[in-house]
Amino acid sequence: MATLIDAKEFAETEFDYIVVGGGTAGLAVASRLAEIPTLTVGVLEAGKSGYGDDNIDIPAYSGRALGGPYDWHFKTTPQPGLGGRTLPWNRGKILGGSSALNYMTWNRGSKEDYDAWEELGNAGWGWDSLLPYFKKSERFHPPPPEFKDNHQASYNKPNSILGEDGPINVSYTRDFSPSHALWHAAFNEVGVESNPAHLNGSNVGVWTTIVAVNPETATRSYAAHYCLSPPKNLHILTEALVEEVILKKDGGEGEWTATGVRFSHYGRTYVASAAREVILSAGSVQSPQLLELSGVGRPDILGAAGILLKVESPNVGENLQEHIIDPKLPHPDDLFDEEIAAAAYEQYQREKSGRLTVLPCSMCYLPVSKLAPKEELATLASKSQQLEHFGPEQASILSRRFSNDKQLGQVEFVFDLGNWNPSFTPDSDGERYCSLLLVLQYPFSRGSIHIAPDTGPNTDGRPPTAHQQPEIDPQYYAGPHGELDLEIMLHGAKFAQKICSTKPLKNIIPGPASPSSDVVSDEDLRSWIVENTITDWHPTGTCAMGGRVRKAGGVVDERLKVYGVNGLRVIDASVMPLHISAHLQATVYAIGEKGADMILEDAGLRGQ
C-alpha cells in the first residue's frame, strides 16, 4: 500500500501538483502524474485507509460500509418531489473514495452519451477519444469458457475493447445467485434480446455485467490500488481535510492563480504549495463546495455565506444530475438462508469462492420506446420539445432521446436477492425477498449543491466551512421538467411488474410485496414511486464542462481548467455536462486518466 506522510512534512514539501481528494479520479490522476520522476505530487484525502478491511474487500459485503466510518454521512434537503423526504447521500470518506463503498458494477455508457459531450463543444470527449482511457484503467480477466453458456457471460475480445494491463482488476463473478439463470430468459420472453457486446458503445438489452473484483484474490479492486506500489515522488496524506484553495493575484491585478491549499489535520491547520497546479478531485458534492469556499461561484451564494467573491462563476454547484432508484420487491421462494453465513465466510476464506463472491450482475437497459405505449410515448416526446430550462444544444440532445429509432438505455433494471427497499419492513423474519431495481438514467430534473448561508442554524453568523456539509438539493421529480422523470419511472415500474410475472422468473415469485397487489391505478403507482424513490449514488454535473457557451454553461473548459483561475482544474464526475446511462466508476476512472494525460500534455511532459 502507499507510503503515507505526516502533515508537517507534507506542508513543507515543494509540490508540482496537489490533488485534493484521494478517490476514484484523484488517485488515477496522481499516480499517472507521478510516473514522471521529475515531478513531485501530493494527495490530500479526508478519510482513512481501509486497506484490508473485510467490509471493503469482500464482494458480498458491499453496502456494509455505507453509513459507517468511511462515509461522509451527507443528506439531501427535504425534497418536495418525494413528499418532503430527506435522503441519505452516501459518499466515500476513505482512500479510494466511493470506489471503496460501491457495489462494484463495471460498465460503460452508450457511445451517444459521450458523443453528446463533444456535441456540446467539448472537443476530445466523444466515445472514440475516451475509449483508450477506459482501457488504460482496466485489467480484464476472461472467465472460464463454460461461463458463456451457463451464465450468459459474453464479451468482446479483450484486445479490442477491454484493457489488459491497467491497475483496476475487472472480471465476472466466480459464483452467481440462483436467480441469475432466470433473468435473461424472462426478458427474452418479452422480446428483449441479450446483448453480448454491452461494453462496446450500446448497453441496450439484457446482459451479465462484469465487476471490479480481482478473481485471483476474490476481493474488491478500487482506486487505492493505483497506489499499491507508489513511487517516491508521490506523497499521500490521509485524514486531511482541505478547507480552501489559495488564490492569489500577481501584484493584485490580472487573473487569479491557484498556488496551493489550506488544510486541517487532527485539529491543526497547514498550508501546502503547488508550483504548477491544484487539481480538485473531491467529487460532485465537495468540488463545488471547495470552489465556493475559495471564492469562486455565484455572487448571491457567496454573499449570503459571507465569503469574499474572487471569481464570478454562475454555474458552480448548478446542473446537479442524479440517477434515482425505485426498488420493487417481489416476494420469492426461499433462495438464501442467512443461517449459513458463517459457513459461507469459512468457504470464502478457504477457497475464495461461494456466496460471498456473489454480486448483483443481472442487468438490462431499455429505451422508453420499449416501456411506454406509442400514444404515451408521443406525449412524452411532445413535452420533451418544450425544455425551456436548458440551452438549445442540451435541449436538442435530451429531446432526441424520445425518438422511436433511438436505442438508448433510459431505464436500467437490476435484479438481486434480498430487500433493497429501506422503506419496506418485512412481515416476519421467515419471509424471503428479492428486489427488482429500476433506475432512471437520463434525468430531466436539475438540482444544486451550494454552501449554506451564514444565517443558517449551524453557522452562528459565521461563514460556512469545509467541516459542514453543503446544501444538497437534487430536486427529484421537481423543477421545470421533473414531471418527465416521474412519468418515465411510471412506465418503468409497469414494465418491471410485467417482467416479474413472466416465466421463468415468475416461477420463483409467489407475489408482489412492494408495491402490493392493491396498487393498481397509475395514480397509486405514482404515489408509491414518490414514497419509495432513493438515490443511486451517481451524482454528476456540478462543475460541468461549458463547451461552446463556456462559463455561461459550465465551470471548466474541455481541458478541465476552471474558468477565470490559472493553475486550477477539476477532474472528477462533476465535470460531466450530461448524465450517462451507466454506473459511474469506469467513466470516472477514464476521466481521471484523460485528465492526467491533458495535464502532462499542457505541461510539455507527455511521453517523458
Coordinates of C-alpha atoms in Angstrom, one line a residue:
M1 CA 0.0 0.0 0.0
A2 CA 1.1 3.6 -0.4
T3 CA 3.6 5.0 2.0
L4 CA 1.9 7.9 3.8
I5 CA 3.5 11.1 5.0
D6 CA 2.9 13.3 8.1
A7 CA 1.2 16.7 7.9
K8 CA 4.2 18.8 8.8
E9 CA 6.3 17.1 6.2
F10 CA 3.6 17.4 3.6
A11 CA 3.2 21.1 4.2
E12 CA 7.0 21.6 3.9
T13 CA 7.3 19.6 0.6
E14 CA 7.7 21.6 -2.6
F15 CA 5.0 20.1 -4.8
D16 CA 4.5 20.5 -8.5
Y17 CA 0.9 19.2 -8.3
I18 CA -1.5 18.8 -5.4
V19 CA -4.6 16.6 -5.8
V20 CA -7.5 17.3 -3.5
G21 CA -9.3 14.0 -2.9
G22 CA -7.8 10.5 -2.9
G23 CA -10.8 9.0 -4.5
T24 CA -11.7 7.3 -7.8
A25 CA -10.5 10.1 -10.1
G26 CA -7.9 11.7 -7.8
L27 CA -5.7 8.6 -7.3
A28 CA -5.8 7.9 -11.0
V29 CA -4.7 11.4 -11.7
A30 CA -2.0 11.5 -9.0
S31 CA -0.5 8.1 -9.9
R32 CA -0.2 8.9 -13.6
L33 CA 1.4 12.3 -12.9
A34 CA 3.9 10.6 -10.5
E35 CA 5.0 8.4 -13.4
I36 CA 7.1 11.4 -14.4
P37 CA 10.0 11.0 -12.0
T38 CA 10.9 14.7 -12.1
L39 CA 7.5 15.7 -10.7
T40 CA 6.5 15.8 -7.0
V41 CA 2.9 15.0 -6.5
G42 CA 0.8 15.3 -3.3
V43 CA -2.6 13.9 -2.5
L44 CA -4.8 15.1 0.4
E45 CA -7.6 12.7 1.5
A46 CA -10.0 13.4 4.3
G47 CA -10.6 9.8 5.1
K48 CA -8.5 6.9 6.4
S49 CA -7.1 4.0 4.5
G50 CA -9.5 0.9 4.6
Y51 CA -6.9 -1.4 3.2
G52 CA -7.5 -5.0 4.5
D53 CA -11.0 -4.3 5.9
D54 CA -13.4 -7.1 5.1
N55 CA -16.3 -4.7 4.8
I56 CA -14.4 -3.1 1.9
D57 CA -12.8 -6.1 0.3
I58 CA -15.3 -9.0 0.4
P59 CA -17.6 -8.6 -2.6
A60 CA -20.9 -9.7 -0.9
Y61 CA -20.2 -7.3 1.9
S62 CA -20.7 -4.4 -0.4
G63 CA -23.0 -1.9 1.2
R64 CA -21.9 -2.7 4.7
A65 CA -19.6 0.3 4.8
L66 CA -22.4 2.7 3.9
G67 CA -23.2 4.9 6.9
G68 CA -20.1 3.8 8.8
P69 CA -16.8 5.5 9.5
Y70 CA -15.8 5.5 5.8
D71 CA -18.9 7.6 4.9
W72 CA -19.4 11.3 4.7
H73 CA -23.0 10.9 6.0
F74 CA -24.4 13.5 3.7
K75 CA -28.1 14.1 3.4
T76 CA -30.3 16.0 1.0
T77 CA -32.5 18.9 1.8
P78 CA -36.2 17.9 2.2
Q79 CA -37.4 17.0 -1.3
P80 CA -40.9 18.3 -2.3
G81 CA -41.0 15.8 -5.2
L82 CA -40.6 13.0 -2.7
G83 CA -43.3 14.2 -0.3
G84 CA -40.8 16.1 1.8
R85 CA -38.5 13.2 2.5
T86 CA -34.8 13.7 3.1
L87 CA -32.5 11.0 1.6
P88 CA -29.0 9.9 2.8
W89 CA -26.4 10.6 0.2
N90 CA -23.5 8.2 1.0
R91 CA -20.1 9.2 -0.3
G92 CA -16.7 7.6 0.3
K93 CA -14.6 9.2 3.0
I94 CA -11.7 6.8 2.5
L95 CA -8.6 6.4 0.5
G96 CA -10.2 5.2 -2.7
G97 CA -13.3 7.3 -2.3
S98 CA -16.7 5.9 -3.4
S99 CA -15.0 3.2 -5.4
A100 CA -14.3 1.6 -1.9
L101 CA -18.0 1.7 -1.0
N102 CA -19.9 1.0 -4.2
Y103 CA -21.4 -2.3 -5.5
M104 CA -18.5 -2.8 -7.9
T105 CA -20.6 -2.7 -11.2
W106 CA -18.3 -2.1 -14.2
N107 CA -20.0 -0.8 -17.3
R108 CA -19.9 2.0 -19.8
G109 CA -22.5 4.3 -21.2
S110 CA -23.7 4.5 -24.8
K111 CA -21.4 5.8 -27.5
E112 CA -24.0 8.6 -27.9
D113 CA -23.7 9.6 -24.2
Y114 CA -20.1 10.6 -24.6
D115 CA -20.5 11.9 -28.2
A116 CA -23.2 14.3 -26.7
W117 CA -20.5 15.9 -24.5
E118 CA -18.4 16.5 -27.6
E119 CA -21.5 17.8 -29.5
L120 CA -21.8 20.5 -26.8
G121 CA -18.4 21.8 -27.8
N122 CA -16.1 19.8 -25.5
A123 CA -13.5 18.6 -28.0
G124 CA -11.9 15.3 -27.3
W125 CA -14.7 13.9 -25.0
G126 CA -16.5 11.6 -27.5
W127 CA -16.6 7.9 -27.4
D128 CA -13.6 7.3 -29.7
S129 CA -11.4 9.7 -27.8
L130 CA -12.4 8.3 -24.4
L131 CA -12.1 4.6 -25.2
P132 CA -8.3 4.4 -24.8
Y133 CA -8.7 5.8 -21.3
F134 CA -11.3 3.3 -20.4
K135 CA -9.0 0.6 -21.4
K136 CA -6.0 2.2 -19.7
S137 CA -7.6 1.8 -16.3
E138 CA -8.7 -1.9 -16.8
R139 CA -7.1 -5.3 -16.3
F140 CA -9.8 -7.7 -17.6
H141 CA -9.7 -11.3 -16.6
P142 CA -11.6 -13.6 -19.0
P143 CA -14.0 -16.0 -17.4
P144 CA -13.8 -19.8 -17.7
P145 CA -15.2 -21.0 -21.1
E146 CA -18.3 -22.6 -19.5
F147 CA -19.5 -19.2 -18.2
K148 CA -20.5 -18.1 -21.7
D149 CA -23.3 -20.7 -21.8
N150 CA -24.0 -21.2 -18.1
H151 CA -24.2 -17.6 -17.0
Q152 CA -24.5 -15.5 -20.3
A153 CA -21.0 -14.1 -19.7
S154 CA -20.3 -12.8 -23.2
Y155 CA -17.8 -10.1 -24.1
N156 CA -15.7 -8.7 -26.9
K157 CA -12.2 -9.8 -27.4
P158 CA -10.1 -8.2 -24.6
N159 CA -7.5 -6.7 -27.0
S160 CA -10.2 -4.8 -28.9
I161 CA -12.5 -3.3 -26.3
L162 CA -11.2 -4.2 -22.8
G163 CA -7.9 -3.2 -21.2
E164 CA -5.5 -5.9 -20.2
D165 CA -2.8 -4.2 -18.0
G166 CA -4.5 -1.4 -16.0
P167 CA -4.5 -1.1 -12.2
I168 CA -8.2 -2.0 -11.7
N169 CA -9.0 -5.7 -12.0
V170 CA -12.3 -6.4 -13.6
S171 CA -13.9 -9.8 -14.1
Y172 CA -17.1 -11.8 -14.0
T173 CA -18.1 -13.0 -10.5
R174 CA -17.0 -16.6 -9.9
D175 CA -20.4 -17.5 -8.4
F176 CA -23.9 -16.4 -9.3
S177 CA -27.1 -16.2 -7.4
P178 CA -29.6 -19.0 -8.3
S179 CA -32.0 -16.4 -9.8
H180 CA -29.5 -15.2 -12.4
A181 CA -30.2 -18.1 -14.7
L182 CA -33.8 -16.9 -15.0
W183 CA -33.0 -13.3 -15.8
H184 CA -32.1 -13.4 -19.5
A185 CA -34.8 -15.9 -20.2
A186 CA -37.6 -13.7 -18.7
F187 CA -36.5 -10.7 -20.8
N188 CA -36.0 -12.8 -23.9
E189 CA -39.6 -14.0 -23.4
V190 CA -41.0 -10.4 -23.7
G191 CA -38.9 -9.6 -26.8
V192 CA -35.7 -8.1 -25.2
E193 CA -32.6 -9.5 -26.8
S194 CA -29.4 -10.4 -24.9
N195 CA -26.5 -8.0 -25.6
P196 CA -23.1 -9.8 -25.7
A197 CA -21.3 -6.5 -26.6
H198 CA -22.7 -4.3 -23.9
L199 CA -19.3 -2.6 -23.3
N200 CA -18.9 -1.6 -27.0
G201 CA -21.0 1.5 -27.2
S202 CA -24.5 0.2 -26.6
N203 CA -25.8 -1.2 -23.3
V204 CA -29.4 -1.7 -24.6
G205 CA -30.7 -5.2 -23.9
V206 CA -30.2 -7.8 -21.2
W207 CA -26.7 -8.9 -20.1
T208 CA -24.4 -10.1 -17.3
T209 CA -22.2 -7.3 -16.0
I210 CA -18.5 -7.6 -15.1
V211 CA -17.4 -6.2 -11.7
A212 CA -14.4 -4.5 -10.2
V213 CA -13.1 -7.7 -8.5
N214 CA -9.7 -9.4 -8.7
P215 CA -10.7 -13.0 -9.3
E216 CA -7.3 -14.2 -8.1
T217 CA -8.0 -12.9 -4.6
A218 CA -11.8 -12.6 -4.8
T219 CA -11.5 -9.0 -3.4
R220 CA -12.7 -5.6 -4.4
S221 CA -10.4 -3.7 -6.8
Y222 CA -10.7 0.0 -6.3
A223 CA -8.9 3.3 -6.7
A224 CA -6.5 2.8 -3.8
H225 CA -4.9 0.0 -5.9
Y226 CA -3.5 2.7 -8.2
C227 CA -1.1 3.3 -5.3
L228 CA -0.1 -0.2 -4.1
S229 CA 3.5 0.4 -5.1
P230 CA 3.8 4.2 -5.3
P231 CA 7.0 5.9 -6.5
K232 CA 8.9 8.0 -4.0
N233 CA 7.7 11.2 -5.7
L234 CA 4.0 10.5 -4.7
H235 CA 3.0 11.7 -1.2
I236 CA -0.3 10.9 0.3
L237 CA -1.7 12.4 3.5
T238 CA -4.9 10.8 4.9
E239 CA -7.3 12.4 7.4
A240 CA -6.5 15.8 5.9
L241 CA -9.5 18.0 5.1
V242 CA -8.9 20.7 2.5
E243 CA -10.6 23.9 3.6
E244 CA -9.7 26.3 0.9
V245 CA -7.8 26.6 -2.4
I246 CA -5.4 29.5 -2.0
L247 CA -5.9 32.0 -4.9
K248 CA -3.6 34.9 -5.5
K249 CA -3.1 37.8 -8.0
D250 CA 0.3 38.9 -9.2
G251 CA 0.6 42.5 -7.9
G252 CA -3.1 42.5 -7.0
E253 CA -4.1 42.7 -10.7
G254 CA -4.9 40.4 -13.5
E255 CA -6.3 36.8 -13.2
W256 CA -6.4 34.7 -10.1
T257 CA -3.9 31.8 -9.8
A258 CA -4.2 28.8 -7.5
T259 CA -0.9 28.5 -5.6
G260 CA -1.8 25.8 -3.0
V261 CA -4.3 24.7 -0.4
R262 CA -5.1 25.2 3.3
F263 CA -6.0 22.0 5.1
S264 CA -6.6 20.7 8.6
H265 CA -5.2 17.6 10.1
Y266 CA -6.1 16.5 13.7
G267 CA -7.1 20.0 14.6
R268 CA -4.1 21.8 13.3
T269 CA -4.1 24.0 10.1
Y270 CA -1.4 23.8 7.5
V271 CA -0.7 25.3 4.1
A272 CA 0.8 23.3 1.2
S273 CA 2.0 24.9 -2.0
A274 CA 1.8 23.7 -5.6
A275 CA 4.2 25.2 -8.2
R276 CA 2.2 24.1 -11.2
E277 CA -1.4 23.2 -10.5
V278 CA -4.0 22.3 -7.9
I279 CA -6.4 19.6 -9.0
L280 CA -9.8 19.3 -7.4
S281 CA -11.0 15.6 -7.4
A282 CA -13.3 15.9 -4.4
G283 CA -16.4 14.7 -6.3
S284 CA -19.7 16.2 -7.3
V285 CA -20.5 17.2 -3.7
Q286 CA -17.2 18.7 -2.5
S287 CA -15.5 20.1 -5.6
P288 CA -18.2 22.8 -6.0
Q289 CA -18.2 23.3 -2.2
L290 CA -14.5 23.9 -2.2
L291 CA -14.7 26.3 -5.2
E292 CA -17.3 28.4 -3.3
L293 CA -15.3 28.3 -0.1
S294 CA -12.4 29.6 -2.1
G295 CA -14.3 32.5 -3.6
V296 CA -15.3 31.0 -6.9
G297 CA -19.0 30.9 -7.7
R298 CA -22.3 32.8 -7.8
P299 CA -22.2 36.3 -6.1
D300 CA -25.6 35.7 -4.4
I301 CA -24.5 32.3 -2.9
L302 CA -21.1 33.6 -1.7
G303 CA -22.5 36.9 -0.4
A304 CA -25.2 35.1 1.6
A305 CA -22.4 32.8 3.1
G306 CA -20.1 35.7 3.9
I307 CA -17.4 34.5 1.5
L308 CA -15.4 37.1 -0.5
L309 CA -16.1 36.8 -4.2
K310 CA -13.0 36.4 -6.2
V311 CA -14.2 34.9 -9.5
E312 CA -17.8 35.1 -10.6
S313 CA -18.8 31.7 -12.0
P314 CA -22.6 31.3 -12.2
N315 CA -22.7 27.5 -12.7
V316 CA -20.6 26.3 -9.7
G317 CA -22.8 23.8 -7.9
E318 CA -25.6 24.0 -10.5
N319 CA -26.6 21.4 -13.1
L320 CA -26.8 18.6 -10.5
Q321 CA -28.0 15.3 -12.1
E322 CA -28.5 12.0 -10.3
H323 CA -29.7 8.6 -11.1
I324 CA -32.7 7.5 -9.0
I325 CA -34.0 4.1 -8.0
D326 CA -37.3 2.6 -7.3
P327 CA -36.7 -0.7 -5.5
K328 CA -39.7 -3.0 -6.4
L329 CA -40.0 -6.0 -4.1
P330 CA -41.4 -9.2 -5.5
H331 CA -41.7 -12.0 -2.9
P332 CA -39.7 -15.1 -3.9
D333 CA -39.4 -18.6 -2.6
D334 CA -36.7 -19.4 -0.1
L335 CA -33.5 -18.8 -2.0
F336 CA -31.0 -17.8 0.7
D337 CA -30.7 -19.0 4.2
E338 CA -28.8 -16.4 6.4
E339 CA -28.0 -19.1 8.9
I340 CA -25.3 -20.4 6.7
A341 CA -23.4 -17.1 6.8
A342 CA -20.7 -18.4 9.0
A343 CA -20.1 -21.4 6.7
A344 CA -20.1 -19.1 3.7
Y345 CA -17.4 -16.9 5.3
E346 CA -15.3 -20.0 6.1
Q347 CA -15.6 -21.2 2.5
Y348 CA -14.6 -17.8 1.3
Q349 CA -11.5 -17.7 3.5
R350 CA -10.6 -21.2 2.5
E351 CA -11.4 -21.2 -1.3
K352 CA -12.1 -17.6 -2.3
S353 CA -15.4 -18.9 -3.7
G354 CA -19.1 -19.3 -2.7
R355 CA -21.8 -16.9 -1.7
L356 CA -19.5 -14.2 -0.5
T357 CA -18.2 -13.7 -4.1
V358 CA -21.7 -13.1 -5.5
L359 CA -22.6 -9.6 -6.6
P360 CA -25.7 -8.1 -8.4
C361 CA -24.9 -8.8 -12.0
S362 CA -28.3 -9.3 -13.7
M363 CA -28.6 -6.1 -15.8
C364 CA -30.9 -4.7 -18.5
Y365 CA -31.1 -1.3 -20.1
L366 CA -34.1 -0.2 -22.2
P367 CA -35.3 2.8 -24.1
V368 CA -38.5 4.5 -23.2
S369 CA -39.9 3.3 -26.5
K370 CA -39.8 -0.2 -25.2
L371 CA -41.6 0.7 -22.0
A372 CA -44.4 3.1 -23.0
P373 CA -47.3 2.6 -25.4
K374 CA -47.0 4.6 -28.6
E375 CA -49.6 7.2 -27.7
E376 CA -48.0 7.9 -24.3
L377 CA -44.5 7.9 -25.8
A378 CA -45.8 10.6 -28.2
T379 CA -47.0 12.7 -25.2
L380 CA -43.6 12.4 -23.5
A381 CA -41.9 13.3 -26.8
S382 CA -44.1 16.3 -27.2
K383 CA -43.2 17.5 -23.6
S384 CA -39.5 17.0 -24.3
Q385 CA -39.8 19.5 -27.2
Q386 CA -40.5 22.3 -24.6
L387 CA -37.4 22.3 -22.5
E388 CA -37.1 26.0 -21.6
H389 CA -34.8 25.3 -18.7
F390 CA -32.0 24.0 -20.9
G391 CA -29.8 25.7 -23.5
P392 CA -30.8 24.9 -27.1
E393 CA -28.0 22.3 -27.6
Q394 CA -28.7 20.4 -24.5
A395 CA -32.5 20.6 -25.1
S396 CA -32.0 19.1 -28.6
I397 CA -29.9 16.2 -27.3
L398 CA -32.4 15.4 -24.5
S399 CA -35.5 15.6 -26.7
R400 CA -33.9 13.3 -29.4
R401 CA -33.7 10.5 -26.8
F402 CA -37.5 10.0 -27.2
S403 CA -37.3 9.2 -30.9
N404 CA -38.7 5.7 -31.8
D405 CA -35.4 4.9 -33.5
K406 CA -33.2 5.8 -30.6
Q407 CA -31.8 2.8 -28.8
L408 CA -30.5 4.3 -25.6
G409 CA -30.8 2.8 -22.1
Q410 CA -33.1 5.4 -20.4
V411 CA -34.1 2.9 -17.6
E412 CA -31.9 0.3 -16.0
F413 CA -33.3 -2.9 -14.4
V414 CA -31.2 -4.8 -11.9
F415 CA -32.3 -8.0 -10.1
D416 CA -30.9 -9.2 -6.8
L417 CA -31.8 -11.3 -3.9
G418 CA -32.7 -9.5 -0.6
N419 CA -34.6 -6.4 0.4
W420 CA -33.2 -3.2 -1.2
N421 CA -36.0 -1.0 -0.1
P422 CA -35.3 1.0 3.1
S423 CA -39.0 2.0 3.3
F424 CA -40.2 -1.6 3.4
T425 CA -40.5 -3.6 6.6
P426 CA -40.9 -7.4 6.1
D427 CA -44.0 -9.0 7.6
S428 CA -42.0 -11.6 9.5
D429 CA -38.5 -12.9 10.0
G430 CA -39.3 -16.0 8.0
E431 CA -40.1 -14.2 4.7
R432 CA -37.6 -14.2 1.8
Y433 CA -37.4 -11.3 -0.7
C434 CA -35.8 -10.3 -3.9
S435 CA -35.6 -6.8 -5.4
L436 CA -36.0 -5.6 -9.0
L437 CA -34.5 -2.1 -9.1
L438 CA -35.5 0.3 -11.9
V439 CA -33.1 3.2 -12.3
L440 CA -33.7 6.4 -14.3
Q441 CA -30.6 7.1 -16.4
Y442 CA -31.2 10.5 -18.1
P443 CA -32.9 12.7 -15.5
F444 CA -34.6 15.9 -16.6
S445 CA -34.6 17.2 -13.0
R446 CA -31.8 19.5 -12.3
G447 CA -30.6 20.3 -8.7
S448 CA -27.8 22.1 -7.0
I449 CA -25.1 21.8 -4.3
H450 CA -24.1 25.0 -2.5
I451 CA -22.5 26.1 0.7
A452 CA -25.1 27.3 3.3
P453 CA -25.7 30.9 4.1
D454 CA -24.1 32.3 7.2
T455 CA -27.5 32.8 8.7
G456 CA -28.1 29.0 8.8
P457 CA -28.8 27.2 12.1
N458 CA -25.3 25.8 12.4
T459 CA -23.3 28.8 11.5
D460 CA -23.8 31.3 14.3
G461 CA -23.4 34.1 11.8
R462 CA -20.0 32.9 10.7
P463 CA -19.1 31.8 7.1
P464 CA -19.5 28.1 6.4
T465 CA -16.5 25.8 6.4
A466 CA -15.5 22.5 4.8
H467 CA -16.4 20.8 8.0
Q468 CA -20.1 21.5 7.4
Q469 CA -21.9 19.6 4.7
P470 CA -23.2 21.8 1.8
E471 CA -26.9 22.0 0.9
I472 CA -27.6 19.1 -1.4
D473 CA -30.9 19.7 -3.3
P474 CA -31.3 17.2 -6.2
Q475 CA -34.9 18.4 -7.0
Y476 CA -36.1 14.8 -7.5
Y477 CA -39.3 14.9 -9.7
A478 CA -39.4 18.7 -9.3
G479 CA -38.3 21.8 -11.1
P480 CA -39.4 22.8 -14.6
H481 CA -39.2 19.4 -16.2
G482 CA -39.2 16.9 -13.2
E483 CA -42.6 15.5 -14.2
L484 CA -41.0 13.9 -17.2
D485 CA -38.8 11.8 -14.8
L486 CA -41.9 10.7 -12.8
E487 CA -43.7 9.6 -16.0
I488 CA -40.7 7.6 -17.2
M489 CA -40.4 5.9 -13.9
L490 CA -44.1 5.1 -14.0
H491 CA -43.6 3.2 -17.3
G492 CA -40.5 1.5 -15.9
A493 CA -42.5 0.3 -12.9
K494 CA -45.2 -1.1 -15.1
F495 CA -42.6 -3.0 -17.2
A496 CA -41.0 -4.3 -14.0
Q497 CA -44.3 -5.7 -13.0
K498 CA -44.6 -7.4 -16.4
I499 CA -41.1 -9.0 -16.0
C500 CA -41.9 -10.3 -12.5
S501 CA -45.0 -12.0 -13.9
T502 CA -43.1 -13.6 -16.8
K503 CA -41.7 -17.1 -16.8
P504 CA -39.2 -18.4 -15.8
L505 CA -38.7 -15.5 -13.3
K506 CA -42.4 -15.8 -12.3
N507 CA -41.7 -19.4 -11.1
I508 CA -39.8 -18.1 -8.0
I509 CA -42.1 -15.2 -7.2
P510 CA -45.3 -16.0 -5.4
G511 CA -46.4 -12.4 -5.5
P512 CA -45.5 -8.8 -5.0
A513 CA -44.5 -7.3 -1.7
S514 CA -43.9 -3.6 -2.5
P515 CA -45.8 -2.2 -4.2
S516 CA -48.5 -4.6 -3.0
S517 CA -51.2 -6.1 -5.2
D518 CA -53.5 -3.3 -4.0
V519 CA -51.5 -0.7 -6.1
V520 CA -53.3 -0.9 -9.4
S521 CA -54.0 2.5 -10.8
D522 CA -51.4 4.9 -12.3
E523 CA -52.2 7.4 -9.6
D524 CA -51.5 4.9 -6.9
L525 CA -48.3 3.7 -8.6
R526 CA -47.1 7.3 -8.9
S527 CA -47.6 7.8 -5.2
W528 CA -45.7 4.6 -4.5
I529 CA -42.8 5.8 -6.7
V530 CA -42.7 9.2 -4.8
E531 CA -42.7 7.4 -1.5
N532 CA -40.0 4.8 -2.3
T533 CA -37.5 6.6 -4.6
I534 CA -34.0 6.6 -3.3
T535 CA -30.6 7.7 -4.7
D536 CA -28.4 5.6 -6.9
W537 CA -25.2 7.4 -5.6
H538 CA -24.3 8.7 -9.1
P539 CA -24.3 12.5 -8.8
T540 CA -22.7 14.4 -11.7
G541 CA -22.6 17.8 -13.4
T542 CA -21.9 20.4 -10.6
C543 CA -18.6 21.6 -12.2
A544 CA -19.6 20.8 -15.7
M545 CA -17.6 21.4 -18.9
G546 CA -19.0 24.5 -20.5
G547 CA -18.4 23.6 -24.2
R548 CA -19.1 26.3 -26.7
V549 CA -21.0 28.5 -24.3
R550 CA -18.1 28.4 -21.8
K551 CA -18.8 30.0 -18.4
A552 CA -22.4 30.6 -19.4
G553 CA -23.0 26.8 -19.4
G554 CA -20.3 25.4 -17.1
V555 CA -17.4 25.7 -14.7
V556 CA -14.5 24.2 -16.6
D557 CA -13.4 24.1 -20.2
E558 CA -12.7 21.0 -22.2
R559 CA -9.2 20.8 -20.7
L560 CA -10.9 20.8 -17.3
K561 CA -9.4 24.2 -16.3
V562 CA -11.6 26.3 -14.1
Y563 CA -12.8 29.4 -15.9
G564 CA -11.1 32.5 -14.6
V565 CA -8.4 30.8 -12.5
N566 CA -5.0 29.8 -13.6
G567 CA -3.4 26.6 -12.3
L568 CA -6.7 25.1 -11.1
R569 CA -8.6 22.1 -12.6
V570 CA -11.5 19.9 -11.6
I571 CA -11.1 16.2 -12.5
D572 CA -14.0 14.0 -11.3
A573 CA -17.6 13.2 -12.1
S574 CA -18.7 16.8 -11.5
V575 CA -17.3 17.8 -14.9
M576 CA -19.9 15.7 -16.8
P577 CA -22.2 18.1 -18.6
L578 CA -24.9 15.4 -19.2
H579 CA -25.5 12.2 -17.3
I580 CA -24.8 8.9 -18.9
S581 CA -26.6 5.6 -19.0
A582 CA -24.2 3.6 -16.8
H583 CA -22.8 3.1 -13.3
L584 CA -20.1 5.8 -12.9
Q585 CA -16.9 4.3 -11.8
A586 CA -15.5 3.1 -15.1
T587 CA -16.2 6.5 -16.6
V588 CA -14.7 8.4 -13.7
Y589 CA -11.5 6.4 -14.0
A590 CA -11.4 7.3 -17.7
I591 CA -11.9 11.0 -16.8
G592 CA -9.0 10.7 -14.3
E593 CA -6.8 9.0 -16.9
K594 CA -7.6 11.5 -19.6
G595 CA -7.3 14.5 -17.2
A596 CA -3.8 13.4 -16.2
D597 CA -2.8 13.0 -19.8
M598 CA -4.0 16.5 -20.6
I599 CA -2.1 18.0 -17.6
L600 CA 1.1 16.3 -18.9
E601 CA 0.4 17.4 -22.4
D602 CA -0.2 21.0 -21.4
A603 CA 3.0 21.0 -19.4
G604 CA 5.0 19.6 -22.3
L605 CA 5.7 16.4 -20.2
R606 CA 3.6 13.8 -22.1
G607 CA 5.7 10.8 -23.1
Q608 CA 8.6 11.5 -20.8

